[in-house]
Short mmCIF file of C-alpha atoms and ligand atoms in Angstrom, two decimals:
data_model
loop_
_atom_site.label_atom_id
_atom_site.label_comp_id
_atom_site.label_asym_id
_atom_site.label_seq_id
_atom_site.Cartn_x
_atom_site.Cartn_y
_atom_site.Cartn_z
CA MET A 800 4.67 5.40 -19.20
CA SER A 801 4.87 1.71 -20.03
CA LYS A 802 2.24 0.08 -22.19
CA PRO A 803 -0.71 -1.47 -20.35
CA ARG A 804 -0.34 -5.27 -20.36
CA ILE A 805 -3.35 -7.31 -21.47
CA LEU A 806 -4.21 -11.01 -21.50
CA VAL A 807 -6.63 -12.10 -24.27
CA VAL A 808 -8.86 -15.13 -23.68
CA ASP A 809 -11.28 -16.63 -26.22
CA ASP A 810 -11.79 -20.15 -27.56
CA GLU A 811 -12.25 -18.88 -31.12
CA SER A 812 -8.72 -18.47 -32.42
CA ILE A 813 -9.67 -16.08 -35.24
CA LEU A 814 -11.47 -13.72 -32.90
CA ARG A 815 -8.59 -13.95 -30.45
CA MET A 816 -6.19 -12.95 -33.19
CA ASP A 817 -8.42 -10.06 -34.29
CA ILE A 818 -8.63 -8.71 -30.75
CA LYS A 819 -4.91 -9.09 -30.25
CA GLU A 820 -4.24 -7.10 -33.42
CA MET A 821 -6.68 -4.35 -32.44
CA LEU A 822 -5.03 -4.04 -29.04
CA ILE A 823 -1.48 -3.99 -30.39
CA GLU A 824 -2.51 -1.46 -33.01
CA ALA A 825 -3.90 0.76 -30.24
CA GLY A 826 -0.60 0.62 -28.36
CA TYR A 827 -1.24 -2.11 -25.80
CA ASP A 828 1.05 -4.97 -24.95
CA VAL A 829 -0.68 -8.36 -25.32
CA VAL A 830 1.32 -10.46 -22.86
CA ALA A 831 -0.40 -13.81 -23.46
CA GLU A 832 -3.39 -15.60 -24.96
CA ALA A 833 -5.59 -18.41 -23.71
CA ASN A 834 -8.48 -20.46 -25.11
CA ASN A 835 -10.17 -21.47 -21.87
CA GLY A 836 -10.81 -20.25 -18.33
CA GLU A 837 -8.41 -22.63 -16.65
CA LEU A 838 -5.49 -21.52 -18.76
CA ALA A 839 -6.56 -17.89 -18.23
CA ILE A 840 -6.14 -18.32 -14.46
CA GLU A 841 -2.73 -19.92 -14.95
CA LEU A 842 -1.55 -17.11 -17.25
CA ALA A 843 -3.01 -14.41 -15.02
CA SER A 844 -0.97 -15.80 -12.15
CA LYS A 845 2.16 -15.98 -14.29
CA HIS A 846 1.98 -12.58 -16.03
CA HIS A 847 -0.13 -10.40 -13.71
CA PRO A 848 -1.57 -8.35 -16.59
CA ASP A 849 -3.26 -4.97 -16.02
CA LEU A 850 -6.44 -6.21 -17.68
CA ILE A 851 -7.94 -9.43 -19.05
CA VAL A 852 -10.23 -9.36 -22.09
CA MET A 853 -12.14 -12.63 -21.82
CA ASP A 854 -14.87 -14.56 -23.61
CA VAL A 855 -17.78 -15.93 -21.56
CA LYS A 856 -18.51 -19.25 -23.25
CA MET A 857 -15.41 -21.43 -23.36
CA PRO A 858 -14.55 -25.09 -22.77
CA LYS A 859 -13.12 -26.34 -19.45
CA MET A 860 -14.10 -23.25 -17.48
CA ASN A 861 -16.32 -20.36 -18.56
CA GLY A 862 -15.23 -16.75 -18.41
CA ILE A 863 -17.47 -15.81 -15.50
CA LYS A 864 -16.17 -18.50 -13.18
CA ALA A 865 -12.59 -17.71 -14.25
CA SER A 866 -13.22 -13.97 -13.62
CA ARG A 867 -14.42 -14.70 -10.12
CA ILE A 868 -11.31 -16.74 -9.31
CA ILE A 869 -8.96 -14.25 -10.96
CA HIS A 870 -10.53 -11.35 -9.09
CA SER A 871 -10.34 -12.98 -5.68
CA SER A 872 -6.85 -14.40 -6.21
CA PHE A 873 -5.08 -11.63 -8.10
CA GLY A 874 -7.42 -8.60 -8.17
CA ILE A 875 -7.02 -8.22 -11.93
CA PRO A 876 -9.96 -6.53 -13.72
CA VAL A 877 -11.78 -8.43 -16.47
CA LEU A 878 -13.60 -7.10 -19.51
CA LEU A 879 -15.98 -9.81 -20.76
CA LEU A 880 -16.88 -10.61 -24.35
CA THR A 881 -20.25 -12.19 -24.84
CA ALA A 882 -22.63 -13.31 -27.56
CA TYR A 883 -25.99 -11.53 -27.60
CA SER A 884 -27.74 -14.72 -26.47
CA GLU A 885 -25.59 -14.88 -23.34
CA THR A 886 -26.31 -11.42 -21.96
CA GLU A 887 -28.38 -13.09 -19.20
CA LEU A 888 -25.08 -14.38 -17.87
CA ILE A 889 -23.87 -10.82 -17.39
CA LYS A 890 -26.07 -10.50 -14.31
CA GLU A 891 -23.98 -13.26 -12.81
CA ALA A 892 -20.85 -11.45 -13.95
CA ARG A 893 -21.56 -8.50 -11.70
CA MET A 894 -20.91 -10.73 -8.76
CA ALA A 895 -17.54 -11.65 -10.26
CA ASN A 896 -16.37 -8.01 -10.20
CA VAL A 897 -16.24 -7.74 -13.95
CA VAL A 898 -15.48 -4.14 -14.98
CA GLY A 899 -17.53 -4.26 -18.17
CA TYR A 900 -18.65 -6.34 -21.10
CA LEU A 901 -18.91 -6.13 -24.85
CA VAL A 902 -21.44 -7.92 -27.04
CA LYS A 903 -20.00 -9.71 -30.08
CA PRO A 904 -19.21 -8.97 -32.87
CA ILE A 905 -16.33 -6.98 -31.39
CA THR A 906 -15.22 -3.91 -33.32
CA GLU A 907 -12.22 -1.71 -32.71
CA ARG A 908 -14.61 1.19 -32.10
CA ASP A 909 -16.17 -0.61 -29.14
CA LEU A 910 -13.13 -2.46 -27.87
CA ILE A 911 -10.60 0.32 -27.39
CA PRO A 912 -12.80 2.76 -25.41
CA ALA A 913 -14.02 -0.16 -23.25
CA VAL A 914 -10.41 -1.17 -22.56
CA GLU A 915 -9.50 2.43 -21.72
CA MET A 916 -12.46 2.72 -19.34
CA ALA A 917 -11.65 -0.59 -17.67
CA LEU A 918 -8.01 0.41 -17.15
CA GLY A 919 -8.99 3.84 -15.84
CA GLN A 920 -11.49 2.36 -13.43
CA SER A 921 -9.00 -0.14 -12.08
CA GLU A 922 -6.44 2.65 -11.66
CA ARG A 923 -8.95 4.63 -9.59
CA VAL A 924 -9.69 1.59 -7.45
CA LYS A 925 -5.95 1.19 -6.80
CA VAL A 926 -5.63 4.85 -5.78
CA LEU A 927 -8.63 4.52 -3.45
CA ALA A 928 -7.21 1.38 -1.89
CA GLY A 929 -3.94 3.26 -1.30
CA ASN A 930 -5.82 6.17 0.31
CA ILE A 931 -7.65 3.80 2.63
CA LYS A 932 -4.34 2.22 3.65
CA ASP A 933 -2.86 5.69 4.40
CA LEU A 934 -5.94 6.57 6.39
CA HIS A 935 -5.64 3.40 8.44
CA ALA A 936 -1.99 4.21 9.14
CA LYS A 937 -2.96 7.72 10.29
CA ILE A 938 -5.68 6.38 12.58
CA GLU A 939 -3.19 3.90 14.05
CA GLU A 940 -0.70 6.71 14.61
CA ARG A 941 -3.37 8.84 16.28
CA LYS A 942 -4.21 5.96 18.61
CA ARG A 943 -0.55 5.53 19.58
CA VAL A 944 -0.18 9.28 20.26
CA GLU A 945 -3.35 9.20 22.39
CA LYS A 946 -2.06 6.25 24.37
CA ALA A 947 1.34 7.89 24.92
CA LYS A 948 -0.34 11.13 25.95
CA GLY A 949 -2.34 9.23 28.55
CA MET A 950 0.87 7.75 29.92
CA ILE A 951 2.51 11.18 30.19
CA MET A 952 -0.58 12.55 31.96
CA GLN A 953 -0.34 9.76 34.48
CA THR A 954 3.43 9.86 34.97
CA TYR A 955 3.75 13.62 35.36
CA LYS A 956 0.26 14.30 36.70
CA VAL A 957 -0.39 16.92 34.03
CA SER A 958 -3.38 17.91 31.92
CA GLU A 959 -4.05 16.53 28.47
CA THR A 960 -2.91 19.77 26.79
CA ASP A 961 0.23 19.81 28.88
CA ALA A 962 1.01 16.20 28.09
CA TYR A 963 0.60 16.86 24.38
CA GLU A 964 2.75 19.99 24.60
CA ARG A 965 5.50 18.04 26.34
CA MET A 966 5.45 15.42 23.61
CA ARG A 967 5.46 18.06 20.90
CA ALA A 968 8.33 19.96 22.52
CA HIS A 969 10.28 16.73 22.81
CA SER A 970 9.56 15.90 19.20
CA MET A 971 10.77 19.30 18.00
CA LYS A 972 13.80 19.55 20.28
CA ASN A 973 15.08 16.13 19.28
CA ARG A 974 13.77 16.26 15.73
CA ILE A 975 11.87 13.03 16.12
CA PRO A 976 8.43 12.59 14.52
CA MET A 977 5.49 12.47 16.97
CA LYS A 978 4.82 8.93 15.89
CA GLU A 979 8.25 7.83 17.15
CA VAL A 980 7.98 9.88 20.33
CA ALA A 981 4.69 8.08 21.03
CA GLU A 982 6.28 4.70 20.26
CA TYR A 983 9.09 4.97 22.74
CA ILE A 984 6.91 6.59 25.42
CA ILE A 985 4.76 3.48 25.18
CA GLU A 986 7.79 1.15 25.14
CA TYR A 987 9.61 2.82 28.06
CA GLY A 988 6.36 3.31 29.90
CA LYS A 989 5.97 -0.46 29.93
CA LEU A 990 9.38 -0.69 31.63
CA GLY A 991 8.35 1.82 34.29
CA ILE A 992 10.89 4.44 33.17
CA ASN A 993 9.85 8.11 32.97
CA PRO A 994 9.15 8.13 29.27
CA LEU A 995 10.21 11.61 28.21
CA GLU A 996 13.47 11.32 30.08
CA ALA A 997 14.24 7.88 28.79
CA LYS A 998 15.60 8.99 25.45
CA GLU A 999 18.01 11.47 27.02
CA ARG A 1000 19.70 8.99 29.31
MG1 MG B 1370 -16.59 -18.80 -26.88
#
């Protein structure tokens, strides 16, 4: 497995360096560094890191606003770093789809588990999004099969079960997936050709 790629953003260069070292030490790849929110967005777009570890209070653009833009534009998770006095801002951060936050001073003991959690959570979100996409594809396929079945029922004046059986038999005999059988039944049906005979002509 390749090393997770992380972008580090903080306007304090010493802290940025510390965090970078902790991450490298723990086996992560720090792909870039930034000292303000604007640059963070630019680098996120350029490098597409797996995670961004980002300060809240920074010049030009704060970390919360940058998180919001980065989330909506690139879907990259952000782990925020904040001073104790700024924890009020974290409420706002929830709206920016921030995966977590750490209160400064940042220690290796806090940072690494938080990074692991953030990466794991974003991985689960990706898997879920993939499942939803598969599910949508299946529903679409089901709809096409239903439509094709209706066309067979009408063309051959047969029952629903019969229509489905005919499609299934055709699928097995010609070794074509049901999805494709449905597709060309619909296509040929539009042309007024007997759909199940069309392919054999
Ligand atoms: Mg700062």
